[in-house]
Coordinates of C-alpha atoms in Angstrom, one line a residue:
M962 CA -23.1 -12.5 11.2
T963 CA -22.6 -8.9 12.1
K964 CA -19.8 -6.6 12.5
E965 CA -19.5 -6.7 15.7
E966 CA -20.2 -11.3 15.6
I967 CA -16.8 -11.0 13.1
L968 CA -15.0 -9.2 15.5
N969 CA -15.8 -11.6 18.5
K970 CA -14.4 -14.5 15.8
V971 CA -11.2 -11.8 15.1
Q972 CA -10.0 -11.1 18.1
E973 CA -10.6 -14.7 19.4
I974 CA -7.9 -15.7 16.8
V975 CA -5.7 -12.7 17.0
S976 CA -5.5 -13.6 20.7
E977 CA -4.8 -16.9 20.5
Q978 CA -2.4 -16.5 17.5
L979 CA -0.3 -13.7 19.0
D980 CA -1.1 -14.5 22.2
V981 CA -1.8 -11.0 23.3
D982 CA -5.0 -9.8 25.7
A983 CA -8.4 -9.2 23.5
A984 CA -9.0 -6.2 25.3
E985 CA -6.0 -5.2 23.1
I986 CA -7.5 -6.1 20.3
V987 CA -9.6 -3.3 19.3
L988 CA -10.5 -1.8 15.7
T989 CA -7.8 0.7 15.8
A990 CA -5.4 -1.2 16.9
D991 CA -2.9 -1.5 13.9
I992 CA -1.8 -5.2 13.6
K993 CA 1.7 -5.0 12.8
E994 CA 2.9 -1.8 14.7
D995 CA 0.1 -2.4 18.1
L996 CA -0.3 -5.9 18.3
E997 CA 3.5 -6.6 17.3
A998 CA 2.6 -8.8 14.4
D999 CA 4.8 -9.7 11.2
S1000 CA 3.8 -10.7 7.9
L1001 CA 3.6 -14.6 9.1
D1002 CA 1.3 -13.9 11.4
V1003 CA -1.5 -11.9 9.5
F1004 CA -0.6 -14.9 7.1
E1005 CA -1.9 -16.9 9.7
I1006 CA -4.5 -14.6 11.0
M1007 CA -6.2 -14.7 7.8
N1008 CA -5.9 -18.3 7.7
E1009 CA -7.7 -19.2 10.6
L1010 CA -10.4 -16.7 9.8
E1011 CA -11.1 -18.4 6.4
D1012 CA -10.8 -21.8 7.5
E1013 CA -13.3 -21.2 10.5
L1014 CA -15.8 -18.8 8.0
D1015 CA -15.6 -21.2 5.5
I1016 CA -14.3 -18.5 3.2
Q1017 CA -11.8 -17.3 1.1
L1018 CA -9.6 -14.4 1.9
E1019 CA -7.8 -12.5 -1.1
A1020 CA -4.1 -11.1 -0.1
D1021 CA -4.8 -7.3 0.8
E1022 CA -1.9 -5.5 1.1
S1023 CA -3.8 -2.3 2.6
I1024 CA -4.6 -4.6 6.1
K1025 CA -3.3 -3.4 8.1
T1026 CA -5.9 -2.3 11.3
I1027 CA -8.4 -5.1 13.1
Q1028 CA -11.1 -2.5 11.4
D1029 CA -9.6 -3.8 8.0
V1030 CA -9.7 -7.0 8.9
V1031 CA -13.3 -7.3 9.8
D1032 CA -14.1 -4.8 6.9
H1033 CA -12.6 -7.9 4.5
V1034 CA -14.4 -10.6 6.3
A1035 CA -17.8 -8.7 6.0
K1036 CA -17.2 -8.2 2.1
Q1037 CA -16.1 -11.8 1.7
L1038 CA -19.1 -12.8 3.6
E1039 CA -21.7 -10.4 1.6
A1040 CA -20.9 -11.6 -1.5
N1041 CA -20.9 -15.4 -0.4
D1042 CA -24.6 -14.7 0.0

């Protein structure tokens, strides 16, 4: 899965979870500041990504932007290969 494909999946899930337009979900968007998510929202997004992609994501407090999410998912997908 390419990072572009991961980004598309992240955009789909974040858009649904936070009820925001996918166009607002760019790599540089800060999840809490720009997208107005709280900790529970972030937890739910990560859980949904785990379910959709059949992976386990470790909790990572350093995840702040959409780019961080994409990189975190990509790293886990690589580890599973």
